[in-house]
Short mmCIF file of C-alpha atoms and ligand atoms in Angstrom, two decimals:
data_model
loop_
_atom_site.label_atom_id
_atom_site.label_comp_id
_atom_site.label_asym_id
_atom_site.label_seq_id
_atom_site.Cartn_x
_atom_site.Cartn_y
_atom_site.Cartn_z
CA MET A 1050 0.00 0.00 0.00
CA GLU A 1051 1.24 3.51 -0.83
CA SER A 1052 2.32 5.56 2.26
CA PRO A 1053 0.10 8.51 3.15
CA LYS A 1054 1.48 11.81 1.89
CA ILE A 1055 1.71 14.83 4.15
CA ALA A 1056 2.76 18.36 3.21
CA VAL A 1057 4.08 21.00 5.60
CA LEU A 1058 3.85 24.45 4.05
CA GLY A 1059 6.55 26.74 5.49
CA ALA A 1060 10.17 26.21 6.51
CA GLY A 1061 10.45 28.69 9.38
CA VAL A 1062 10.76 27.50 12.97
CA VAL A 1063 7.07 26.48 13.07
CA GLY A 1064 7.08 24.45 9.84
CA THR A 1065 10.37 22.67 10.42
CA THR A 1066 9.51 21.84 14.05
CA THR A 1067 6.08 20.55 13.00
CA ALA A 1068 7.71 18.40 10.31
CA ARG A 1069 10.18 16.92 12.82
CA LEU A 1070 7.41 16.08 15.32
CA LEU A 1071 5.25 14.63 12.55
CA GLN A 1072 7.96 12.17 11.55
CA ASN A 1073 8.05 10.88 15.14
CA GLU A 1074 4.28 10.76 15.54
CA MET A 1075 3.07 9.50 12.16
CA ARG A 1076 5.44 6.72 11.12
CA ASN A 1077 5.23 5.27 7.61
CA THR A 1078 4.12 8.51 6.08
CA GLU A 1079 5.89 10.59 3.45
CA VAL A 1080 6.41 14.14 4.72
CA THR A 1081 7.32 17.00 2.34
CA ILE A 1082 8.18 20.56 3.37
CA ILE A 1083 7.17 23.06 0.69
CA ALA A 1084 8.31 26.65 1.16
CA GLU A 1085 9.24 29.78 -0.70
CA SER A 1086 12.12 30.67 1.64
CA PHE A 1087 14.43 28.69 3.91
CA LYS A 1088 16.86 29.18 6.78
CA GLU A 1089 18.37 32.70 6.86
CA ASP A 1090 15.67 34.04 4.51
CA THR A 1091 12.82 33.41 6.98
CA THR A 1092 11.45 35.71 9.70
CA SER A 1093 12.56 33.10 12.20
CA ALA A 1094 16.21 33.85 11.37
CA VAL A 1095 15.77 37.54 12.29
CA ALA A 1096 14.68 36.76 15.84
CA ALA A 1097 17.00 36.70 18.83
CA GLY A 1098 15.01 33.61 19.84
CA MET A 1099 14.72 34.49 23.51
CA PHE A 1100 12.44 32.33 25.67
CA ARG A 1101 10.43 35.13 27.24
CA PRO A 1102 6.76 35.32 26.24
CA GLY A 1103 4.83 38.58 26.22
CA THR A 1104 1.18 39.01 27.12
CA SER A 1105 0.21 39.41 23.44
CA PHE A 1106 1.02 35.71 22.92
CA ARG A 1107 -2.27 33.89 23.34
CA GLY A 1108 -4.02 30.67 22.57
CA SER A 1109 -7.80 30.41 22.66
CA THR A 1110 -7.76 29.97 26.47
CA LYS A 1111 -5.32 30.79 29.30
CA GLU A 1112 -4.81 27.06 29.84
CA ILE A 1113 -3.87 26.47 26.20
CA THR A 1114 -1.43 29.39 26.23
CA LYS A 1115 0.26 28.02 29.34
CA LYS A 1116 0.34 24.47 27.96
CA TRP A 1117 2.05 25.69 24.75
CA ILE A 1118 4.67 27.57 26.76
CA ASP A 1119 5.32 24.69 29.18
CA ASN A 1120 5.51 22.08 26.41
CA SER A 1121 7.84 24.29 24.40
CA TRP A 1122 10.12 24.69 27.42
CA GLU A 1123 10.27 20.87 27.77
CA TYR A 1124 11.09 20.43 24.08
CA TRP A 1125 13.95 22.95 24.24
CA GLN A 1126 15.23 21.55 27.55
CA GLU A 1127 15.52 18.10 25.99
CA ILE A 1128 17.76 19.44 23.21
CA LEU A 1129 19.65 21.68 25.65
CA LYS A 1130 20.55 18.69 27.82
CA SER A 1131 21.78 16.69 24.83
CA SER A 1132 25.26 16.83 23.29
CA GLU A 1133 23.69 18.43 20.20
CA ALA A 1134 22.70 21.68 21.97
CA PRO A 1135 25.34 23.96 20.37
CA GLN A 1136 24.75 22.59 16.84
CA ALA A 1137 21.01 22.98 17.36
CA GLY A 1138 21.42 26.61 18.45
CA LEU A 1139 20.36 26.13 22.08
CA MET A 1140 21.99 28.24 24.79
CA SER A 1141 21.01 28.88 28.41
CA PHE A 1142 21.73 32.19 30.12
CA SER A 1143 20.34 34.77 32.54
CA SER A 1144 18.65 38.07 31.95
CA TYR A 1145 17.89 41.33 33.72
CA ILE A 1146 14.80 43.32 32.93
CA PHE A 1147 14.68 46.89 34.25
CA SER A 1148 12.04 49.58 34.34
CA LYS A 1149 12.06 53.20 35.45
CA GLU A 1150 8.31 53.29 35.83
CA ASN A 1151 6.62 50.04 36.69
CA TYR A 1152 7.58 46.92 38.62
CA GLN A 1153 4.91 44.87 36.83
CA VAL A 1154 6.65 45.14 33.44
CA THR A 1155 9.64 43.37 34.96
CA ARG A 1156 7.47 40.42 36.02
CA ASN A 1157 6.30 37.59 33.76
CA HIS A 1158 3.39 35.52 35.04
CA LEU A 1159 3.76 33.09 32.12
CA ILE A 1160 7.21 31.81 33.06
CA GLU A 1161 7.85 32.74 36.69
CA ASP A 1162 6.87 29.23 37.80
CA LEU A 1163 8.67 27.56 34.90
CA VAL A 1164 12.23 28.85 34.69
CA PRO A 1165 14.72 27.86 37.43
CA ILE A 1166 15.17 31.43 38.74
CA TYR A 1167 12.83 34.45 38.62
CA ARG A 1168 13.39 37.02 41.38
CA PRO A 1169 13.45 40.78 41.99
CA ALA A 1170 16.78 42.50 41.31
CA ASP A 1171 18.50 43.82 44.45
CA LYS A 1172 19.74 47.39 45.04
CA ASN A 1173 23.20 46.76 43.60
CA GLU A 1174 21.83 44.99 40.55
CA LEU A 1175 19.57 47.98 39.81
CA LYS A 1176 22.77 50.00 39.23
CA ILE A 1177 24.31 47.61 36.67
CA CYS A 1178 22.81 49.62 33.80
CA GLY A 1179 23.40 53.08 35.25
CA GLU A 1180 21.27 55.31 37.43
CA GLY A 1181 17.52 55.72 37.43
CA TRP A 1182 16.30 52.13 37.21
CA LYS A 1183 13.72 51.79 39.98
CA TYR A 1184 12.51 48.27 39.33
CA GLY A 1185 14.07 45.10 38.03
CA SER A 1186 13.93 41.32 37.86
CA TYR A 1187 16.55 38.68 37.25
CA PHE A 1188 15.69 35.36 35.62
CA SER A 1189 17.29 32.37 33.97
CA THR A 1190 16.11 31.26 30.55
CA LEU A 1191 17.32 29.98 27.18
CA LYS A 1192 17.56 31.12 23.60
CA ILE A 1193 17.18 29.36 20.30
CA GLY A 1194 19.47 30.69 17.58
CA CYS A 1195 17.54 29.94 14.40
CA GLU A 1196 20.69 30.49 12.32
CA ARG A 1197 21.72 27.12 13.79
CA TYR A 1198 18.39 25.51 14.68
CA LEU A 1199 16.87 25.70 11.19
CA PRO A 1200 19.78 23.93 9.39
CA TRP A 1201 19.96 21.36 12.24
CA VAL A 1202 16.27 20.50 12.22
CA GLU A 1203 16.12 20.47 8.41
CA LYS A 1204 19.01 17.98 8.35
CA LYS A 1205 17.29 15.74 10.93
CA PHE A 1206 14.18 15.87 8.78
CA THR A 1207 15.90 14.87 5.53
CA VAL A 1208 18.01 12.17 7.23
CA ASN A 1209 14.70 10.69 8.45
CA GLY A 1210 13.46 10.54 4.87
CA GLY A 1211 11.70 13.91 4.64
CA LYS A 1212 11.53 15.71 1.30
CA ILE A 1213 12.03 19.41 0.64
CA VAL A 1214 10.50 21.34 -2.25
CA LYS A 1215 11.12 25.03 -2.93
CA GLY A 1216 8.20 26.99 -4.28
CA LYS A 1217 5.41 29.41 -3.54
CA ILE A 1218 1.90 28.09 -2.99
CA ASP A 1219 -0.90 30.32 -4.24
CA SER A 1220 -3.81 28.29 -2.89
CA PHE A 1221 -4.54 24.99 -1.15
CA THR A 1222 -6.02 23.71 -4.39
CA SER A 1223 -2.85 24.29 -6.41
CA LEU A 1224 -0.38 22.11 -4.50
CA PRO A 1225 2.25 20.42 -6.72
CA GLN A 1226 0.85 16.93 -6.00
CA ARG A 1227 -1.95 15.15 -4.13
CA PHE A 1228 -1.61 15.14 -0.31
CA ASP A 1229 -3.67 13.34 2.33
CA LEU A 1230 -2.99 15.98 4.97
CA VAL A 1231 -1.52 19.50 4.85
CA PHE A 1232 -0.03 21.62 7.66
CA ASN A 1233 -0.18 25.33 7.05
CA CYS A 1234 2.83 26.88 8.82
CA THR A 1235 3.30 29.84 6.51
CA GLY A 1236 3.58 32.59 9.14
CA LEU A 1237 2.54 35.90 7.64
CA GLY A 1238 2.06 34.14 4.28
CA ALA A 1239 -1.16 32.70 5.74
CA LYS A 1240 -2.67 36.17 5.50
CA TYR A 1241 -2.97 35.71 1.74
CA LEU A 1242 -3.31 31.92 1.63
CA CYS A 1243 -6.29 32.00 4.05
CA ASN A 1244 -7.53 35.53 3.46
CA ASP A 1245 -7.04 36.00 7.19
CA PHE A 1246 -7.57 39.65 8.12
CA ASP A 1247 -6.83 38.91 11.79
CA LEU A 1248 -3.21 38.27 10.90
CA VAL A 1249 -1.22 41.52 11.09
CA PRO A 1250 2.50 42.20 10.72
CA ILE A 1251 4.37 43.80 13.60
CA ARG A 1252 7.54 45.09 12.02
CA GLY A 1253 10.79 44.52 13.87
CA GLN A 1254 14.30 45.76 13.23
CA VAL A 1255 17.46 44.65 15.03
CA ILE A 1256 21.20 45.19 14.97
CA LYS A 1257 23.55 42.20 14.96
CA ALA A 1258 26.83 43.23 16.60
CA ARG A 1259 29.99 41.48 17.72
CA VAL A 1260 30.00 41.59 21.54
CA PRO A 1261 32.30 38.81 22.80
CA TRP A 1262 32.07 39.89 26.45
CA LEU A 1263 28.25 39.77 26.64
CA LYS A 1264 27.04 36.74 28.60
CA THR A 1265 23.79 38.10 30.10
CA ALA A 1266 20.70 39.57 28.42
CA PHE A 1267 19.34 43.02 29.34
CA TYR A 1268 15.91 44.55 28.78
CA GLY A 1269 14.96 48.16 29.50
CA ASP A 1270 11.82 50.26 29.15
CA TYR A 1271 10.68 51.13 25.63
CA ASP A 1272 11.60 47.79 24.17
CA ALA A 1273 15.35 48.13 24.45
CA TYR A 1274 17.00 44.73 24.56
CA ILE A 1275 20.49 43.29 24.27
CA ILE A 1276 20.68 39.52 23.88
CA PRO A 1277 23.87 37.44 23.63
CA GLY A 1278 24.22 34.83 20.90
CA PHE A 1279 26.47 32.27 19.25
CA ASP A 1280 29.78 33.24 17.66
CA ASP A 1281 29.85 36.37 19.89
CA ILE A 1282 27.03 37.93 17.85
CA ALA A 1283 24.52 39.78 20.03
CA THR A 1284 21.11 41.09 18.98
CA LEU A 1285 20.28 44.69 19.86
CA GLY A 1286 16.67 45.72 19.54
CA GLY A 1287 14.13 46.73 18.85
CA VAL A 1288 10.97 48.18 17.42
CA ARG A 1289 7.36 46.98 17.26
CA GLN A 1290 5.54 48.70 14.42
CA TYR A 1291 1.99 47.47 14.09
CA ASP A 1292 0.65 46.92 10.56
CA SER A 1293 3.89 48.02 8.87
CA TYR A 1294 5.05 45.99 5.86
CA ASN A 1295 8.30 47.89 5.33
CA MET A 1296 11.09 45.35 4.84
CA ASN A 1297 13.78 48.00 4.34
CA VAL A 1298 16.26 48.87 7.06
CA CYS A 1299 15.26 52.24 8.51
CA LYS A 1300 18.28 54.36 9.48
CA HIS A 1301 16.22 56.24 12.09
CA ASP A 1302 15.16 52.97 13.76
CA ALA A 1303 18.78 51.81 13.63
CA ALA A 1304 20.01 55.00 15.30
CA ALA A 1305 17.31 54.81 17.99
CA ILE A 1306 18.04 51.14 18.72
CA PHE A 1307 21.76 51.77 19.02
CA GLU A 1308 21.27 54.83 21.24
CA ARG A 1309 18.89 53.00 23.60
CA SER A 1310 21.22 49.97 23.73
CA CYS A 1311 24.19 52.19 24.64
CA GLU A 1312 22.12 53.90 27.33
CA LEU A 1313 21.52 50.47 28.85
CA LEU A 1314 25.12 49.30 28.41
CA PRO A 1315 27.54 52.18 27.59
CA ALA A 1316 30.32 49.67 26.76
CA LEU A 1317 28.44 48.90 23.53
CA LYS A 1318 29.48 52.26 22.00
CA ASN A 1319 32.55 50.80 20.30
CA VAL A 1320 31.23 47.41 19.18
CA GLU A 1321 31.48 46.23 15.61
CA ILE A 1322 28.08 46.28 13.90
CA ILE A 1323 27.75 43.26 11.61
CA GLU A 1324 24.36 43.91 10.03
CA HIS A 1325 20.88 45.36 10.38
CA LYS A 1326 17.91 43.03 9.95
CA VAL A 1327 14.19 43.54 9.47
CA GLY A 1328 11.37 41.03 9.96
CA LEU A 1329 7.58 41.07 10.11
CA ARG A 1330 6.21 39.27 13.16
CA PRO A 1331 3.07 37.32 12.18
CA HIS A 1332 0.74 38.62 14.92
CA ARG A 1333 -2.67 37.05 15.55
CA VAL A 1334 -4.82 36.74 18.66
CA PRO A 1335 -5.30 33.93 19.23
CA VAL A 1336 -2.52 32.05 17.43
CA ARG A 1337 -4.38 29.82 14.95
CA VAL A 1338 -3.95 26.12 15.67
CA GLU A 1339 -6.94 24.28 14.23
CA GLY A 1340 -8.08 21.88 11.55
CA GLU A 1341 -10.17 22.78 8.52
CA LEU A 1342 -11.53 20.96 5.49
CA ILE A 1343 -10.81 23.07 2.40
CA ASN A 1344 -12.51 21.73 -0.73
CA GLY A 1345 -12.17 18.26 0.76
CA LEU A 1346 -8.47 18.71 1.64
CA LYS A 1347 -7.59 18.10 5.30
CA VAL A 1348 -5.64 21.15 6.50
CA VAL A 1349 -4.20 21.94 9.95
CA HIS A 1350 -3.31 25.59 10.49
CA CYS A 1351 -0.45 26.58 12.78
CA TYR A 1352 0.40 30.25 12.33
CA GLY A 1353 0.19 33.70 13.88
CA HIS A 1354 2.82 33.41 16.64
CA GLY A 1355 3.69 37.14 16.60
CA GLY A 1356 6.86 37.96 18.50
CA TYR A 1357 7.01 34.57 20.24
CA GLY A 1358 7.09 31.99 17.46
CA VAL A 1359 10.62 30.80 18.04
CA MET A 1360 10.14 30.01 21.71
CA CYS A 1361 6.59 28.63 21.32
CA ALA A 1362 6.86 26.75 18.01
CA PRO A 1363 7.16 23.29 19.65
CA GLY A 1364 4.14 23.61 21.98
CA THR A 1365 1.87 24.78 19.17
CA ALA A 1366 3.32 22.21 16.76
CA MET A 1367 2.56 19.39 19.23
CA ASP A 1368 -1.12 20.42 19.27
CA ALA A 1369 -1.17 20.84 15.49
CA VAL A 1370 0.22 17.32 15.05
CA LYS A 1371 -2.43 15.88 17.43
CA ILE A 1372 -5.18 17.63 15.47
CA GLY A 1373 -3.61 16.32 12.25
CA VAL A 1374 -3.52 12.71 13.48
CA ASP A 1375 -7.24 12.88 14.44
CA LEU A 1376 -8.18 14.56 11.18
CA PHE A 1377 -6.20 12.00 9.20
CA LYS A 1378 -7.94 9.08 10.93
CA SER A 1379 -11.40 10.62 10.58
CA ASN A 1380 -13.74 9.39 7.86
CA ILE A 1381 -13.91 12.72 6.10
CA ARG A 1382 -12.35 11.97 2.73
CA SER A 1383 -9.76 14.10 1.00
CA LYS A 1384 -10.79 14.87 -2.57
CA VAL A 1385 -7.91 17.06 -3.75
C1 FAD B 964 12.94 41.52 15.24
C2 FAD B 964 12.27 40.25 15.70
C3 FAD B 964 12.62 39.70 16.93
C4 FAD B 964 12.00 38.53 17.38
N1 FAD B 964 12.40 38.00 18.56
C5 FAD B 964 11.84 36.83 18.99
C6 FAD B 964 12.28 36.23 20.19
O1 FAD B 964 13.20 36.71 20.86
N2 FAD B 964 11.68 35.05 20.58
C7 FAD B 964 10.69 34.49 19.85
O2 FAD B 964 10.17 33.43 20.25
N3 FAD B 964 10.26 35.03 18.68
C8 FAD B 964 10.81 36.20 18.24
N4 FAD B 964 10.37 36.78 17.08
C9 FAD B 964 9.18 36.21 16.41
C10 FAD B 964 9.52 35.04 15.52
O3 FAD B 964 10.55 35.40 14.63
C11 FAD B 964 8.27 34.60 14.75
O4 FAD B 964 7.17 34.43 15.60
C12 FAD B 964 8.56 33.26 14.06
O5 FAD B 964 9.71 33.37 13.27
C13 FAD B 964 7.38 32.81 13.21
O6 FAD B 964 7.80 31.58 12.61
P1 FAD B 964 7.03 30.98 11.38
O7 FAD B 964 7.68 29.68 11.08
O8 FAD B 964 5.57 31.01 11.66
O9 FAD B 964 7.25 32.05 10.21
P2 FAD B 964 8.46 32.31 9.20
O10 FAD B 964 9.77 32.19 9.83
O11 FAD B 964 8.12 33.61 8.54
O12 FAD B 964 8.31 31.14 8.15
C14 FAD B 964 7.24 31.11 7.24
C15 FAD B 964 7.58 30.11 6.15
O13 FAD B 964 6.43 29.99 5.29
C16 FAD B 964 6.84 30.18 3.95
N5 FAD B 964 5.71 30.69 3.18
C17 FAD B 964 4.90 31.74 3.48
N6 FAD B 964 3.95 31.85 2.54
C18 FAD B 964 4.17 30.86 1.64
C19 FAD B 964 3.52 30.47 0.44
N7 FAD B 964 2.44 31.09 -0.01
N8 FAD B 964 4.02 29.42 -0.24
C20 FAD B 964 5.13 28.76 0.19
N9 FAD B 964 5.78 29.09 1.33
C21 FAD B 964 5.30 30.13 2.04
C22 FAD B 964 8.00 31.13 4.05
O14 FAD B 964 8.76 31.11 2.84
C23 FAD B 964 8.72 30.54 5.26
O15 FAD B 964 9.46 29.42 4.86
C24 FAD B 964 10.99 37.92 16.59
C25 FAD B 964 10.66 38.45 15.35
C26 FAD B 964 11.29 39.62 14.90
C27 FAD B 964 10.91 40.17 13.56
#
């Protein structure tokens, strides 16, 4: 009997992670990733990949949101504890978050019970980033460097027999071949593929700079953040521009990001800037993880992760795969 054929549309962190989990969950199937862009050309590769959810990340209920975050943490911990962590782009570190105005912005109810340490910063720590910081928290977390994770997970997928096809999909009815089940992990691309007006870009711009001495992450008011990374490359950010589609580097944003970063850590003034990057966060409330029958084709959507898709890809992908398995076994027949 011919093996069932499954397509995963999208090769960002959500698509590749879904494809990896699918291979473990649905044995004896043929899984193909179809995407227009891969690895460094995806939004996922722009992200610092910090595990720190914001309140705009939401599933359809509080419980689902928390489950996605907790399951994602477990997934990343498993890789982190393995010998493959550096190749897979996993790194654990600590972070300070400071505010001049509000203690609450330094808290994070979504991970305080999850990460090993989450505590208020003491008087001396409040002076690490200069004068004026009234409130602060210190926490331990991890980051996923997609510049390493995407090639690693793609390799795992192909070694396990997965296929990769490059191409743009214009509609679910114009796929290059017949599939029994399709996962839609197209990020912002889903806006057009599904005519989804609830999916909105939040433009981000960051600076990648060589900062070999940076071992801790720092956040300050007004979205200033400095996050260490692999190969001594830190990410300095950022901006959140709602409904902006501008993919060009804005020199004014770049200047503002650099100025705010140097205010947080004056030692950054002389660092070597490697590049400026822009990405459009695929923002949707709630993140869409659900099945749908489109002209008889069984489709599972998994998109709209906003600014938290790197950290939360695994938790959402686990649910998407469960929905896919049920949909696949159901009697509803695929016609396409
Ligand atoms: C500046 C910035 C900083 C960020 N920082 C963090 C962070 O610290 N932590 C965090 O968790 N997240 C962060 N994010 C958010 C994160 O990058 C996104 O949530 C995540 O990348 C979304 O992943 P994705 O796989 O859904 O989308 P993408 O990475 O955009 O992948 C979408 C894939 O679908 C393909 N595709 C789309 N349409 C089609 C089509 N019609 N046909 C074929 N293929 C198609 C694309 O080619 C691509 O392969 C940040 C984002 C930005 C911009």
